[in-house]
Every structure is written in C-alpha cells, then in structure tokens.
Short mmCIF file of C-alpha atoms and ligand atoms in Angstrom, two decimals:
data_model
loop_
_atom_site.label_atom_id
_atom_site.label_comp_id
_atom_site.label_asym_id
_atom_site.label_seq_id
_atom_site.Cartn_x
_atom_site.Cartn_y
_atom_site.Cartn_z
CA MET A 1 125.86 193.99 77.14
CA ALA A 2 125.46 191.12 79.61
CA LYS A 3 128.38 190.48 82.03
CA GLN A 4 131.19 188.73 81.07
CA LYS A 5 131.67 187.18 84.64
CA ILE A 6 129.02 186.18 87.01
CA ASP A 7 129.11 185.35 90.79
CA ILE A 8 126.58 182.71 91.88
CA THR A 9 125.73 180.84 94.82
CA LEU A 10 125.10 177.01 94.68
CA GLN A 11 123.02 174.75 96.93
CA ILE A 12 124.07 171.26 95.72
CA TRP A 13 122.80 167.62 97.07
CA ARG A 14 125.67 165.73 98.53
CA GLN A 15 125.11 162.00 98.86
CA GLU A 16 128.09 159.73 99.86
CA ASN A 17 126.60 156.59 98.63
CA PRO A 18 123.06 155.01 98.09
CA GLN A 19 122.65 153.79 101.31
CA SER A 20 123.60 157.14 103.08
CA GLN A 21 121.42 160.23 104.08
CA GLY A 22 121.99 163.31 101.71
CA SER A 23 121.88 166.82 102.45
CA PHE A 24 122.23 170.07 100.52
CA GLN A 25 125.49 172.00 100.95
CA HIS A 26 126.11 175.47 100.22
CA TYR A 27 128.97 176.67 97.84
CA SER A 28 129.67 180.01 96.04
CA LEU A 29 131.79 180.82 92.94
CA SER A 30 132.84 184.13 91.69
CA GLY A 31 133.93 185.28 88.26
CA ILE A 32 132.20 182.25 86.40
CA SER A 33 132.74 183.18 82.66
CA THR A 34 129.27 183.23 80.94
CA GLY A 35 130.71 181.18 78.00
CA LEU A 36 131.16 178.38 80.27
CA SER A 37 128.59 175.52 79.97
CA PHE A 38 126.81 174.34 83.19
CA LEU A 39 129.11 171.28 83.40
CA GLU A 40 131.99 173.26 82.92
CA MET A 41 131.00 175.47 86.05
CA LEU A 42 130.62 172.29 88.02
CA ASP A 43 134.27 171.54 86.80
CA VAL A 44 135.64 175.10 88.25
CA LEU A 45 133.69 174.17 91.55
CA ASN A 46 135.19 170.53 91.73
CA GLU A 47 138.67 172.14 91.08
CA ASN A 48 138.29 174.49 93.92
CA LEU A 49 136.80 171.75 95.97
CA THR A 50 139.99 169.53 95.41
CA LEU A 51 142.49 172.36 95.89
CA ASN A 52 140.84 172.66 99.36
CA GLY A 53 141.16 169.12 100.05
CA GLN A 54 137.35 168.44 99.94
CA GLU A 55 135.56 165.82 97.76
CA PRO A 56 134.40 167.01 94.52
CA VAL A 57 130.68 166.64 93.45
CA ALA A 58 130.00 163.80 91.64
CA PHE A 59 128.01 164.23 88.40
CA ASP A 60 127.31 162.20 85.23
CA HIS A 61 128.56 163.29 81.68
CA ASP A 62 130.28 161.79 78.73
CA CYS A 63 129.82 163.49 75.37
CA ARG A 64 128.90 166.92 76.74
CA GLU A 65 127.47 167.85 73.00
CA GLY A 66 123.90 166.54 74.01
CA ILE A 67 123.71 163.51 72.26
CA CYS A 68 124.71 160.58 74.46
CA GLY A 69 122.06 161.16 77.34
CA MET A 70 124.31 160.64 80.42
CA CYS A 71 124.22 164.24 82.00
CA GLY A 72 121.22 165.54 83.86
CA ALA A 73 120.24 167.38 86.96
CA VAL A 74 117.35 169.45 88.30
CA VAL A 75 118.41 172.92 88.45
CA ASN A 76 115.83 175.42 90.43
CA GLY A 77 113.28 172.70 89.89
CA ARG A 78 113.69 172.02 86.22
CA PRO A 79 115.42 169.22 84.73
CA HIS A 80 118.44 170.03 82.65
CA GLY A 81 117.94 173.58 83.93
CA PRO A 82 115.48 176.53 82.69
CA GLU A 83 116.23 176.21 79.07
CA PRO A 84 113.75 174.29 76.81
CA GLY A 85 115.27 171.79 74.54
CA THR A 86 118.69 171.80 76.04
CA THR A 87 120.71 169.01 78.10
CA LEU A 88 122.44 170.24 80.79
CA CYS A 89 125.98 169.91 79.13
CA GLN A 90 124.50 172.15 76.38
CA LEU A 91 123.11 174.96 78.85
CA HIS A 92 125.29 177.87 79.15
CA MET A 93 126.13 180.02 82.11
CA ARG A 94 124.97 182.98 79.67
CA HIS A 95 121.45 182.09 80.91
CA PHE A 96 122.21 183.01 84.41
CA LYS A 97 122.51 186.39 86.06
CA ASP A 98 124.95 187.80 88.43
CA GLY A 99 124.01 186.73 91.90
CA ASP A 100 121.81 184.00 90.91
CA HIS A 101 121.39 180.97 93.43
CA LEU A 102 121.24 177.80 91.90
CA VAL A 103 119.68 174.84 93.64
CA ILE A 104 121.03 171.72 92.09
CA GLU A 105 119.47 168.10 92.63
CA PRO A 106 119.74 164.66 91.23
CA PHE A 107 116.86 163.58 88.90
CA ARG A 108 114.48 161.73 91.67
CA ALA A 109 112.29 158.62 90.92
CA ARG A 110 111.79 155.61 92.75
CA PRO A 111 113.28 153.59 89.79
CA PHE A 112 116.56 156.08 89.63
CA PRO A 113 118.25 155.35 92.95
CA ILE A 114 121.14 157.88 93.79
CA GLU A 115 124.38 156.47 93.39
CA ARG A 116 126.25 159.50 94.63
CA ASP A 117 125.48 163.30 94.81
CA LEU A 118 124.02 163.90 91.33
CA VAL A 119 124.93 160.45 89.89
CA ILE A 120 121.85 158.15 89.61
CA ASP A 121 121.36 154.62 88.39
CA ARG A 122 119.01 154.91 85.24
CA GLY A 123 119.37 150.96 84.60
CA SER A 124 115.63 150.75 84.93
CA LEU A 125 115.52 152.57 81.61
CA ASP A 126 117.91 149.87 80.16
CA GLN A 127 115.48 147.31 81.83
CA LEU A 128 112.59 148.87 79.99
CA ILE A 129 114.13 148.37 76.56
CA GLN A 130 115.12 144.88 77.30
CA ALA A 131 111.36 144.35 77.67
CA GLY A 132 110.66 144.90 73.91
CA GLY A 133 112.42 148.14 72.65
CA TYR A 134 114.27 146.39 69.73
CA VAL A 135 113.49 144.48 66.79
CA SER A 136 114.90 140.93 66.57
CA VAL A 137 114.15 139.93 63.29
CA ASN A 138 117.48 139.67 61.39
CA THR A 139 117.12 142.36 58.75
CA GLY A 140 120.23 141.05 56.76
CA GLY A 141 122.38 143.29 54.59
CA THR A 142 121.61 146.67 53.37
CA PRO A 143 118.50 146.59 51.16
CA GLU A 144 118.43 148.30 47.93
CA ALA A 145 117.44 152.10 48.40
CA ASN A 146 113.43 152.71 47.78
CA THR A 147 112.59 148.94 48.13
CA ILE A 148 110.17 149.97 50.60
CA ALA A 149 108.74 153.13 50.25
CA ILE A 150 108.04 154.86 53.75
CA PRO A 151 106.06 158.35 53.68
CA ARG A 152 108.38 161.18 54.44
CA GLU A 153 106.11 162.18 57.45
CA THR A 154 106.18 158.79 58.67
CA ALA A 155 109.94 158.67 58.38
CA GLU A 156 110.37 162.13 60.09
CA GLN A 157 108.19 161.01 62.95
CA ALA A 158 110.02 158.04 63.62
CA MET A 159 113.16 160.24 63.31
CA ASP A 160 111.51 162.51 66.15
CA ALA A 161 111.06 159.75 68.45
CA ALA A 162 114.14 158.16 67.80
CA ALA A 163 115.95 161.32 69.00
CA CYS A 164 115.42 160.12 72.55
CA ILE A 165 118.49 160.04 74.18
CA GLY A 166 117.33 158.29 77.39
CA CYS A 167 118.46 160.99 79.99
CA GLY A 168 115.53 160.23 82.19
CA ALA A 169 114.51 163.88 82.14
CA CYS A 170 110.89 163.21 81.41
CA VAL A 171 110.75 160.71 84.47
CA ALA A 172 112.44 163.32 86.65
CA SER A 173 110.01 166.15 85.53
CA CYS A 174 106.87 163.79 85.79
CA PRO A 175 104.73 164.65 88.83
CA ASN A 176 103.94 160.74 89.04
CA GLY A 177 107.46 159.72 88.38
CA SER A 178 105.90 158.02 84.98
CA ALA A 179 108.46 156.86 82.19
CA MET A 180 105.78 157.05 79.37
CA LEU A 181 107.57 159.54 77.33
CA PHE A 182 110.33 157.32 77.24
CA ALA A 183 108.45 154.34 76.62
CA GLY A 184 106.18 156.03 74.11
CA ALA A 185 109.36 157.22 72.13
CA LYS A 186 110.58 153.79 72.00
CA VAL A 187 107.66 151.99 70.99
CA SER A 188 106.47 154.52 68.30
CA GLN A 189 109.93 154.74 66.58
CA LEU A 190 109.22 151.09 65.73
CA ALA A 191 105.56 150.91 65.35
CA LEU A 192 106.04 153.52 62.55
CA LEU A 193 108.56 151.63 60.62
CA PRO A 194 107.91 148.12 58.73
CA GLN A 195 110.82 146.51 60.88
CA GLY A 196 108.92 147.14 64.12
CA HIS A 197 105.55 145.61 63.04
CA PRO A 198 106.05 141.94 63.35
CA GLU A 199 106.73 142.30 67.34
CA GLY A 200 104.65 145.51 67.58
CA ARG A 201 101.84 143.97 69.78
CA GLU A 202 104.06 142.12 72.14
CA ARG A 203 106.37 145.13 72.47
CA ALA A 204 103.47 147.53 73.62
CA LEU A 205 102.23 145.04 75.90
CA ASN A 206 105.53 144.05 77.43
CA MET A 207 107.14 147.45 77.60
CA VAL A 208 104.17 148.78 79.74
CA LYS A 209 104.29 145.70 82.05
CA ARG A 210 107.75 146.06 82.72
CA MET A 211 107.35 149.66 83.24
CA ASP A 212 104.68 149.30 86.12
CA GLU A 213 107.02 146.41 87.60
CA LEU A 214 110.05 148.91 87.84
CA GLY A 215 108.00 151.08 90.23
CA PHE A 216 107.30 154.28 87.61
CA GLY A 217 104.38 156.00 88.41
CA ASN A 218 101.03 156.46 86.03
CA CYS A 219 100.85 158.87 83.21
CA GLY A 220 98.19 161.48 84.20
CA ASN A 221 98.63 163.39 81.05
CA GLU A 222 100.21 166.65 82.86
CA ARG A 223 102.57 167.37 79.78
CA GLU A 224 105.47 168.07 82.23
CA CYS A 225 107.68 165.46 80.26
CA GLU A 226 107.14 167.20 76.90
CA ALA A 227 108.34 170.49 78.47
CA SER A 228 111.51 169.09 79.99
CA CYS A 229 112.70 166.82 77.23
CA PRO A 230 115.85 168.04 75.53
CA LYS A 231 115.01 166.59 72.30
CA ARG A 232 111.48 167.94 72.62
CA ILE A 233 109.65 164.52 72.12
CA SER A 234 106.09 165.27 71.91
CA ILE A 235 103.20 163.36 73.92
CA ARG A 236 101.62 162.56 70.64
CA HIS A 237 104.18 159.50 70.92
CA ILE A 238 102.71 158.65 74.44
CA ALA A 239 99.16 158.74 72.65
CA ARG A 240 100.66 156.15 70.09
CA LEU A 241 101.82 153.82 73.01
CA ASN A 242 98.38 153.91 74.37
CA ARG A 243 96.81 153.16 70.92
CA GLU A 244 99.10 150.35 70.35
CA PHE A 245 98.73 148.78 73.82
CA ILE A 246 94.89 148.94 73.79
CA LYS A 247 95.10 147.47 69.93
CA ALA A 248 97.33 144.74 71.29
CA ALA A 249 95.46 143.99 74.50
CA LEU A 250 92.18 143.80 72.60
CA PHE A 251 93.42 141.91 69.57
CA SER A 252 96.32 140.07 70.03
CA GLU A 253 96.22 136.08 69.53
CA MET B 1 107.98 141.97 54.00
CA PHE B 2 110.80 139.90 55.32
CA ARG B 3 112.15 139.54 52.08
CA ARG B 4 112.10 143.16 51.24
CA ILE B 5 114.10 144.49 54.32
CA GLY B 6 116.56 141.85 53.84
CA GLY B 7 115.36 138.57 55.21
CA ARG B 8 117.51 135.29 53.77
CA LEU B 9 115.43 133.15 51.39
CA LYS B 10 115.33 129.55 52.38
CA SER B 11 116.08 126.91 49.95
CA ASN B 12 112.71 126.58 48.96
CA GLY B 13 112.31 130.06 47.98
CA TYR B 14 110.20 131.16 51.08
CA PRO B 15 111.66 133.96 53.47
CA GLU B 16 112.61 132.72 56.65
CA PRO B 17 110.34 133.31 59.19
CA CYS B 18 111.02 135.86 61.84
CA ARG B 19 113.07 134.54 64.63
CA ARG B 20 113.66 136.11 67.87
CA ILE B 21 117.28 136.53 69.06
CA ASN B 22 116.40 136.62 72.62
CA HIS B 23 114.73 133.82 74.00
CA ASP B 24 114.92 135.07 77.61
CA PRO B 25 111.66 133.94 78.98
CA GLU B 26 111.59 137.07 81.54
CA THR B 27 111.98 139.51 78.95
CA HIS B 28 109.81 137.61 76.49
CA ALA B 29 106.58 137.29 78.40
CA HIS B 30 103.83 135.77 76.63
CA ILE B 31 101.34 137.74 75.40
CA MET B 32 99.24 139.41 78.21
CA LYS B 33 95.88 138.34 78.89
CA LEU B 34 93.00 141.03 78.72
CA ARG B 35 92.53 140.95 82.47
CA GLN B 36 96.37 141.35 82.89
CA ALA B 37 96.43 144.20 80.34
CA ILE B 38 93.45 146.02 82.16
CA LEU B 39 95.35 146.03 85.40
CA THR B 40 98.57 147.74 83.84
CA SER B 41 98.81 151.59 84.37
CA VAL B 42 97.60 152.16 80.66
CA GLY B 43 94.90 149.53 80.89
CA ARG B 44 93.57 151.31 84.14
CA LYS B 45 93.79 154.73 82.48
CA ALA B 46 91.87 153.57 79.60
CA LEU B 47 88.96 152.37 81.98
CA MET B 48 89.37 155.65 83.58
CA ALA B 49 88.90 157.38 80.45
CA LEU B 50 85.92 155.16 79.42
CA SER B 51 83.97 155.63 82.95
CA GLY B 52 84.95 159.43 82.64
CA VAL B 53 83.13 159.20 79.07
CA MET B 54 80.09 157.51 80.66
CA LEU B 55 80.11 159.72 83.66
CA SER B 56 80.30 162.79 81.36
CA LEU B 57 77.42 161.49 79.14
CA PHE B 58 75.49 161.33 82.23
CA LEU B 59 76.37 164.98 83.22
CA PHE B 60 75.08 165.96 79.67
CA ALA B 61 71.61 164.05 80.27
CA HIS B 62 71.20 165.30 83.76
CA GLY B 63 71.85 168.77 82.62
CA ALA B 64 69.52 168.63 79.75
CA GLY B 65 66.81 167.07 81.97
CA ASN B 66 67.33 169.87 84.51
CA ALA B 67 66.75 172.53 82.10
CA VAL B 68 63.26 171.62 81.74
CA ALA B 69 62.87 173.79 85.08
CA PHE B 70 62.95 176.68 82.86
CA LEU B 71 59.60 175.78 81.23
CA GLY B 72 58.05 175.90 84.58
CA SER B 73 57.13 173.65 87.49
CA GLU B 74 54.15 171.71 85.81
CA ALA B 75 56.55 170.83 82.91
CA LEU B 76 59.59 169.96 85.41
CA ASN B 77 57.01 167.79 87.60
CA SER B 78 55.52 166.03 84.66
CA TYR B 79 58.92 165.38 83.36
CA ALA B 80 60.09 163.81 86.67
CA ALA B 81 56.91 161.78 86.77
CA LYS B 82 57.40 160.44 83.16
CA LEU B 83 61.06 159.48 83.86
CA HIS B 84 59.96 157.79 87.11
CA SER B 85 57.45 155.84 85.24
CA LEU B 86 60.06 154.02 83.25
CA SER B 87 61.28 152.48 86.21
CA PHE B 88 62.86 149.66 84.64
CA ALA B 89 64.91 151.71 82.39
CA VAL B 90 65.83 154.14 84.99
CA ILE B 91 67.11 151.25 87.60
CA PHE B 92 69.16 149.77 84.76
CA PHE B 93 70.76 153.05 84.04
CA GLU B 94 71.31 153.92 87.35
CA CYS B 95 73.14 150.75 88.01
CA VAL B 96 75.30 151.35 85.00
CA LEU B 97 76.25 154.82 86.36
CA LEU B 98 77.05 153.41 89.73
CA ALA B 99 79.10 150.89 88.16
CA ALA B 100 80.95 153.57 86.23
CA PHE B 101 81.19 155.65 89.45
CA VAL B 102 82.46 153.05 91.63
CA LEU B 103 85.35 151.76 88.86
CA HIS B 104 86.14 155.43 88.26
CA ILE B 105 86.58 156.00 91.92
CA LEU B 106 88.46 152.67 92.95
CA LEU B 107 91.02 152.99 89.60
CA GLY B 108 91.48 156.80 90.62
CA MET B 109 92.31 155.85 94.19
CA SER B 110 94.75 153.09 93.07
CA LEU B 111 96.72 155.58 90.50
CA PHE B 112 96.83 158.15 93.07
CA LEU B 113 98.08 155.96 95.72
CA GLU B 114 100.98 154.49 93.20
CA ASN B 115 101.90 157.78 91.98
CA SER B 116 102.45 159.30 95.48
CA GLN B 117 105.00 156.37 95.84
CA ALA B 118 106.90 157.06 92.47
CA ARG B 119 108.92 159.68 94.14
CA PRO B 120 109.84 158.83 97.84
CA VAL B 121 112.27 162.08 98.08
CA ARG B 122 110.59 165.11 96.98
CA TYR B 123 112.64 167.81 95.01
CA GLN B 124 113.47 170.68 97.39
CA VAL B 125 112.43 173.09 94.43
CA GLU B 126 109.29 172.08 92.39
CA ARG B 127 108.77 174.45 89.51
CA SER B 128 106.44 173.23 87.06
CA SER B 129 106.65 174.12 83.32
CA ALA B 130 103.54 176.03 82.24
CA GLN B 131 102.25 172.85 80.70
CA ARG B 132 100.37 171.63 84.01
CA THR B 133 96.85 173.09 84.60
CA PRO B 134 94.89 173.98 87.50
CA GLY B 135 92.44 170.95 86.49
CA SER B 136 95.46 168.43 85.72
CA ARG B 137 97.29 169.02 89.23
CA THR B 138 94.02 168.69 91.35
CA MET B 139 92.29 165.84 89.80
CA PRO B 140 92.33 163.46 92.77
CA TYR B 141 91.36 166.17 95.18
CA SER B 142 88.56 167.39 92.90
CA GLY B 143 87.45 163.97 92.37
CA VAL B 144 86.85 163.69 96.27
CA VAL B 145 85.13 167.01 96.29
CA ILE B 146 82.69 165.79 93.86
CA LEU B 147 82.24 162.50 95.44
CA ILE B 148 81.17 164.38 98.63
CA PHE B 149 78.81 166.41 96.72
CA ILE B 150 77.17 163.70 94.88
CA ALA B 151 76.64 162.23 98.57
CA VAL B 152 75.08 165.21 99.70
CA HIS B 153 73.02 165.66 96.63
CA LEU B 154 71.66 162.05 96.56
CA VAL B 155 70.54 162.50 100.15
CA ASN B 156 68.64 165.83 99.32
CA PHE B 157 67.30 164.33 96.09
CA HIS B 158 67.27 160.79 96.05
CA PHE B 159 66.79 159.16 99.32
CA THR B 160 64.23 161.50 100.47
CA ASP B 161 60.41 161.68 100.31
CA ARG B 162 59.72 160.80 96.82
CA SER B 163 55.85 161.59 97.14
CA ILE B 164 56.92 165.36 96.83
CA PRO B 165 56.67 166.79 93.40
CA ALA B 166 59.81 167.68 91.87
CA ALA B 167 59.46 171.40 91.63
CA GLU B 168 58.54 171.60 95.35
CA LEU B 169 61.48 169.53 96.32
CA VAL B 170 63.90 171.93 94.12
CA ARG B 171 62.60 174.79 95.93
CA LYS B 172 62.77 173.18 99.57
CA VAL B 173 66.37 172.31 98.99
CA LEU B 174 67.58 175.02 96.74
CA ARG B 175 66.07 178.15 98.78
CA GLN B 176 68.91 177.61 101.43
CA PRO B 177 71.64 179.82 100.98
CA PHE B 178 74.45 178.05 102.47
CA TYR B 179 73.30 174.64 100.49
CA VAL B 180 73.32 176.88 97.32
CA PHE B 181 76.88 178.04 98.03
CA PHE B 182 78.18 174.50 98.40
CA HIS B 183 76.37 173.45 95.48
CA ILE B 184 77.95 176.23 93.19
CA SER B 185 81.43 175.57 94.76
CA ALA B 186 81.12 171.99 93.95
CA MET B 187 80.06 172.76 90.41
CA ALA B 188 82.93 175.03 89.89
CA VAL B 189 85.21 171.99 91.40
CA LEU B 190 83.34 169.83 88.64
CA ALA B 191 84.28 172.40 86.04
CA LEU B 192 87.95 172.11 87.27
CA HIS B 193 87.90 168.04 87.12
CA ILE B 194 86.25 168.20 83.44
CA SER B 195 88.52 171.01 82.22
CA HIS B 196 91.59 168.50 82.48
CA GLY B 197 89.40 165.23 82.22
CA PHE B 198 87.71 165.64 78.95
CA TRP B 199 90.90 166.46 77.09
CA SER B 200 93.07 163.86 78.90
CA LEU B 201 90.83 161.05 78.08
CA PHE B 202 91.53 161.30 74.36
CA GLN B 203 95.08 161.01 75.35
CA SER B 204 94.57 158.04 77.47
CA LEU B 205 92.55 156.11 74.79
CA GLY B 206 95.21 157.14 72.46
CA LEU B 207 92.77 159.12 70.11
CA SER B 208 94.66 162.60 70.44
CA HIS B 209 96.47 163.97 67.58
CA PRO B 210 98.44 167.40 67.11
CA LYS B 211 96.20 168.29 64.16
CA TYR B 212 93.17 168.56 66.37
CA ASP B 213 94.62 169.01 69.93
CA ALA B 214 94.17 172.88 69.77
CA ALA B 215 90.35 172.26 69.11
CA LEU B 216 89.94 169.62 71.75
CA LYS B 217 91.67 171.93 74.35
CA ASN B 218 89.32 174.65 73.21
CA SER B 219 86.18 172.07 73.45
CA THR B 220 87.32 171.11 76.71
CA LEU B 221 87.31 174.39 78.40
CA GLY B 222 83.86 175.25 76.75
CA LEU B 223 82.42 171.84 77.67
CA ALA B 224 83.44 172.25 81.47
CA LEU B 225 82.10 175.89 81.52
CA LEU B 226 78.75 174.98 79.75
CA LEU B 227 78.17 171.90 82.12
CA SER B 228 78.82 173.75 85.25
CA ALA B 229 76.97 176.95 84.04
CA LEU B 230 74.00 174.84 83.50
CA PHE B 231 74.28 173.34 87.17
CA ILE B 232 75.07 176.66 88.80
CA VAL B 233 72.08 178.83 86.93
CA ILE B 234 69.28 176.47 88.33
CA PRO B 235 70.24 176.87 92.08
CA LEU B 236 70.90 180.56 91.54
CA CYS B 237 67.30 181.18 89.95
CA THR B 238 65.62 179.19 92.64
CA LEU B 239 67.63 181.24 95.41
CA PHE B 240 67.17 184.51 93.76
CA ILE B 241 63.97 184.50 91.73
CA ASP B 242 61.11 184.06 94.34
CA GLU B 243 58.61 182.74 91.56
CA PHE B 244 61.02 180.23 90.17
CA LEU B 245 59.29 176.87 89.86
CA LEU B 246 56.31 177.79 92.03
C1 HEM C 1 80.63 163.14 87.24
C2 HEM C 1 81.49 163.16 87.64
C3 HEM C 1 83.14 162.93 87.15
C4 HEM C 1 83.30 163.07 85.75
C5 HEM C 1 82.69 163.63 84.48
C6 HEM C 1 84.67 162.68 85.63
C7 HEM C 1 85.31 162.48 84.31
C8 HEM C 1 86.87 162.39 84.38
C9 HEM C 1 87.50 162.13 83.32
C10 HEM C 1 87.11 162.27 82.00
C11 HEM C 1 88.96 161.77 83.51
C12 HEM C 1 90.12 161.38 82.82
C13 HEM C 1 90.40 160.19 82.25
C14 HEM C 1 91.92 160.23 82.03
O1 HEM C 1 92.69 161.20 82.10
O2 HEM C 1 91.70 159.35 80.89
C15 HEM C 1 88.88 161.72 85.19
C16 HEM C 1 90.19 161.46 85.81
C17 HEM C 1 90.10 161.21 87.00
N1 HEM C 1 88.76 161.44 87.81
FE1 HEM C 1 87.09 161.82 87.51
N2 HEM C 1 85.20 162.47 86.68
C18 HEM C 1 83.90 162.30 87.68
C19 HEM C 1 84.18 162.09 89.17
C20 HEM C 1 85.05 161.61 89.86
C21 HEM C 1 85.29 161.15 91.06
C22 HEM C 1 84.27 161.23 92.09
C23 HEM C 1 86.49 160.88 91.56
C24 HEM C 1 87.22 160.28 92.87
C25 HEM C 1 86.61 160.40 93.93
C26 HEM C 1 87.30 161.17 90.47
C27 HEM C 1 88.60 161.02 90.33
C28 HEM C 1 89.50 160.91 89.22
C29 HEM C 1 90.86 161.02 89.09
C30 HEM C 1 91.79 160.91 90.20
C31 HEM C 1 91.37 161.12 88.01
C32 HEM C 1 92.84 161.24 87.39
C33 HEM C 1 93.27 159.83 86.92
C34 HEM C 1 94.55 159.90 86.41
O3 HEM C 1 94.91 160.69 85.54
O4 HEM C 1 95.44 159.34 87.18
N3 HEM C 1 86.79 161.43 89.30
N4 HEM C 1 87.78 162.15 85.53
S1 FES C 2 127.01 164.70 78.39
FE1 FES C 2 125.98 163.59 76.73
S2 FES C 2 123.97 164.66 76.50
FE2 FES C 2 125.01 165.64 78.17
#
C-alpha cells in the first residue's frame, strides 16, 4: 500500500508584483498526507511560512471542486499537474511519491501578466469573450419544451464545448501561447445551437481578430492544449472555429 | 426562429428583429474585409495550408515524373524533352509554384516570429504531453532545411547547362557521394515536415473530424514515407548501380 505521508521538496516561482523580477525559492515539506489536494498542500506550506514570519505563496483558487476555473499552475512542466483531465484543485497528493521534487510555476503567456507569485491576470480571456462569445438576442422566457428539436449528438457536443471553465491551461500549455482551444470552445458552443446562429459569422471573425490583438500566438496544431485541458475539450472545436471563420470571411455580407 | 426561441411578437404579428444589447463599437467591429481576415492568425494558417496543398501536389507530380528514370535513360530524356517543349505551360506552373513557395515561406516566417514572442518568459521545466510529434515541433526548422535544399537543387538541375540530356545531368550530380548524402538527409527532413503538415492542413482548413482523424494520421505518415522514399531511391540507384541511367 502506498505511503500515507510523504516528504516532498518544492521549487516555487516567487514574484512580489507585476513589475518585479521573480525567482524560484526552495521549500521542503514533510509528513504531507496523500489525502490532501494539491492546493491543501500549498495551504500547509503557507501555514508554515506564516508561522515563520514569511510571506505566504499567493495562488488563485475559489471553488476547489474543479468547476470555477480560478486555480492553475504549471507543475513539473504540466499545467494543472501530471494527471490528465484534472484541475489543480482536484489533483491529489496521492499522485506523488515520497521524495518528489515539484517545480511550480505560474501559467506563462504574454497575455497573462503575473500579478504575484502564482497568480496571473487572465483578463485577456474575458476581453476575448467580450469580442463575441455571447448571444445578444433576447430569448425571452423559457420556451415550451421540444419546440426546437436539437439532435442529441449536437446538444452533447455543444455541452462538451461549454464545459470550458476558462482556466487558461490551453494557453499555458501551447508552445505558441495560442488561445485557439478557448476561442474554439466558445465559438463552438454557440455555433452548434440555433441561438448562436444569427451572430455566428461576426462572432468567429471578431473573436479571432481580438485574439490576435491581445497578443496570443498562432495555433500550430500541436495538440498540447487538448492534453492539458481539465475538461478534455477536443481540438475538433478548433476545427469548427476555423471552419466558421473561413466561411464567414468568404461569404459574409 | 426568433419566435420559436422566445422572441416577443410585435403588434403586427411579426417577431422583433434581432437586437444587440451591446452597441460598443470596439467589441462589435464591423464585418471584416477579406483582406483583413486573411491577415489574422486563422487566415494566414489557412493560406499556409492551401500553399502546402499546392506544394504537396507539385511533389507528387515531380515524384511521378522522376519515376520515369526507372524506365531507362532514353525514356527519361524524351520525357524531359517533351516537358520542356511545353514551354508556356511549364513557365505558367513554375510561376504558380514560385508564388506558393514565397507565400508559404513568408507566412511561415511571420507565424514563427509571432509565436516566439507569445511567451516572453519561458518555463523552467518544459514537458510536452505525448501529443506533439517530432514533425510538429520542428516545422520552421525543417522548412528552412527544405528551402536550402531547393536552392542547391535548382542550381544543380535548373540553372545549369540545359543542353545536357536529363539522364546525363542526373548521373553527373547524383554520383557524388557527398551530394547524395545531403540529398537523402534533406528528403528525410521533407518527410518530417509533411508528417505533420499533411495532417495539420486539414485541421487548419476546418476539414478534420474525429471520425476520420485516425485514417488521416495514418495516410499522412504513409504519404510522407512514400514521397520521401521516391526521392531517396533515385539518388541511391544512381550512386550504387553503375549502369543506372547510362
Ligand atoms: C515542398 C515543400 C513543402 C511542403 C510540401 C510543405 C507543406 C506544408 C504543409 C502541408 C504545412 C501545414 C500547414 C498547416 O498547418 O495548415 C506546412 C507548414 C509549415 N511549413 Fe511547409 N512545406 C514545404 C516547404 C516549406 C518551406 C521551404 C518552409 C520555410 C522555409 C516551410 C515552412 C513551414 C512552416 C513554418 C509551417 C508551420 C506553420 C505553422 O503551423 O505555424 N515549409 N508546410
Ligand atoms: S479552484 Fe475552482 S476550478 Fe480549481
């Protein structure tokens, strides 16, 4: 049976504020229960630091149940850590071994400036949404069920795309710092459903344009985003964004 | 449609037209001109893919043409002479090909330069998932190797004494062991470039789908191997078989 308590060493990016020069600091923790989540492990570290009169490590978190998209850091080169399909808050210490050395860095990309330590500003993703990731038709009250028939498969796919929690791991993992998986998911969830159609063309054009303006890189179809997405969003949604964009560029009025 | 999804009805019985809540001109830019759309990341990738298709088609035609060498020197010479007698068509296709190359290279460079700025501070630990492939990692670098190869290749076969019969020219160039080594290495790099490129272009054009993704991946690999094998076997034969193309 695996050990219930493990000793680990941490190498964490510490940076006072957006302007300052950050650096890695080393810490060691002993007797970490493997039942703790990764963020709880950081809580333990911060408790120790505070008791020693040191500044705790700043990191983002909110729901701690993998649905809000606030948490996230790169652990040993992988956004949200080594387990596929998991947010950092849902990653548990049982996935690590006694004596492991963990290098913890913030998500890095030009449009994600570091606020402090592991906390980054993901406002660029909000700005991307503001460029078209919504519907502005007034859909009124709840319509009668089944007035618009949507095939189950289509609904499922729209749901898969809508599972995006906007954590930014796709950008963090992309060798080119591209936000195409995020944009693809946002365009897809609307492109698949009737409510999204009226503004579909504008949406694809405007979101891609804004994405470029915000300083994200270009998609090279490396598929790294798909592998690090905690919601396992498929690059088929990037293909759909490309399709929507090309159709819009060629045929819109 | 609006009525069905809950739009209010106007007094005349028609649904109200779609009204935007957000009138902010910045977030609601007007529909892009095609020229603007082409210059976006997705637009340039689509052109990258289209020029890639043209280059791949050329590779097929070129490979098939070269395969005539296996029918002997006379067949190759008369094929080459026939081709050159179609001077207008040849010049036309050369221009199209040159345009595709220039486009592919310039766009590739612009994408590469932008991408290299998208993460100013690099990660301490860089660990890829298994998703990146040797081909996808190296696209810009393999591209440059192909470019160098093409320059050398053109000097050897195009900007040279064209009065020499094709078969003789091939023997003159491809019986130099060092050159053959360079040629074969470059063709291996071409295979690497295509091993990502052919799959990738479908994704860039929005044509890929999980249903045939596996088939596309396999045919990409097959295509890369087939094309490079075609371009590798001829230099090998010329170098090692004394009577080849004699
Ligand atoms: C016969 C030769 C060539 C063929 C058949 C070819 C084919 C392709 C194809 C099909 C793609 C994929 C496009 C996409 O992802 O949509 C590609 C990408 C690329 N090619 Fe080429 N190519 C050739 C030569 C070159 C040369 C000479 C260069 C540059 C010097 C180059 C640079 C690139 C780059 C940088 C990319 C990646 C673009 C990106 O994803 O950001 N290629 N190529
Ligand atoms: S804290 Fe909400 S997803 Fe991790």
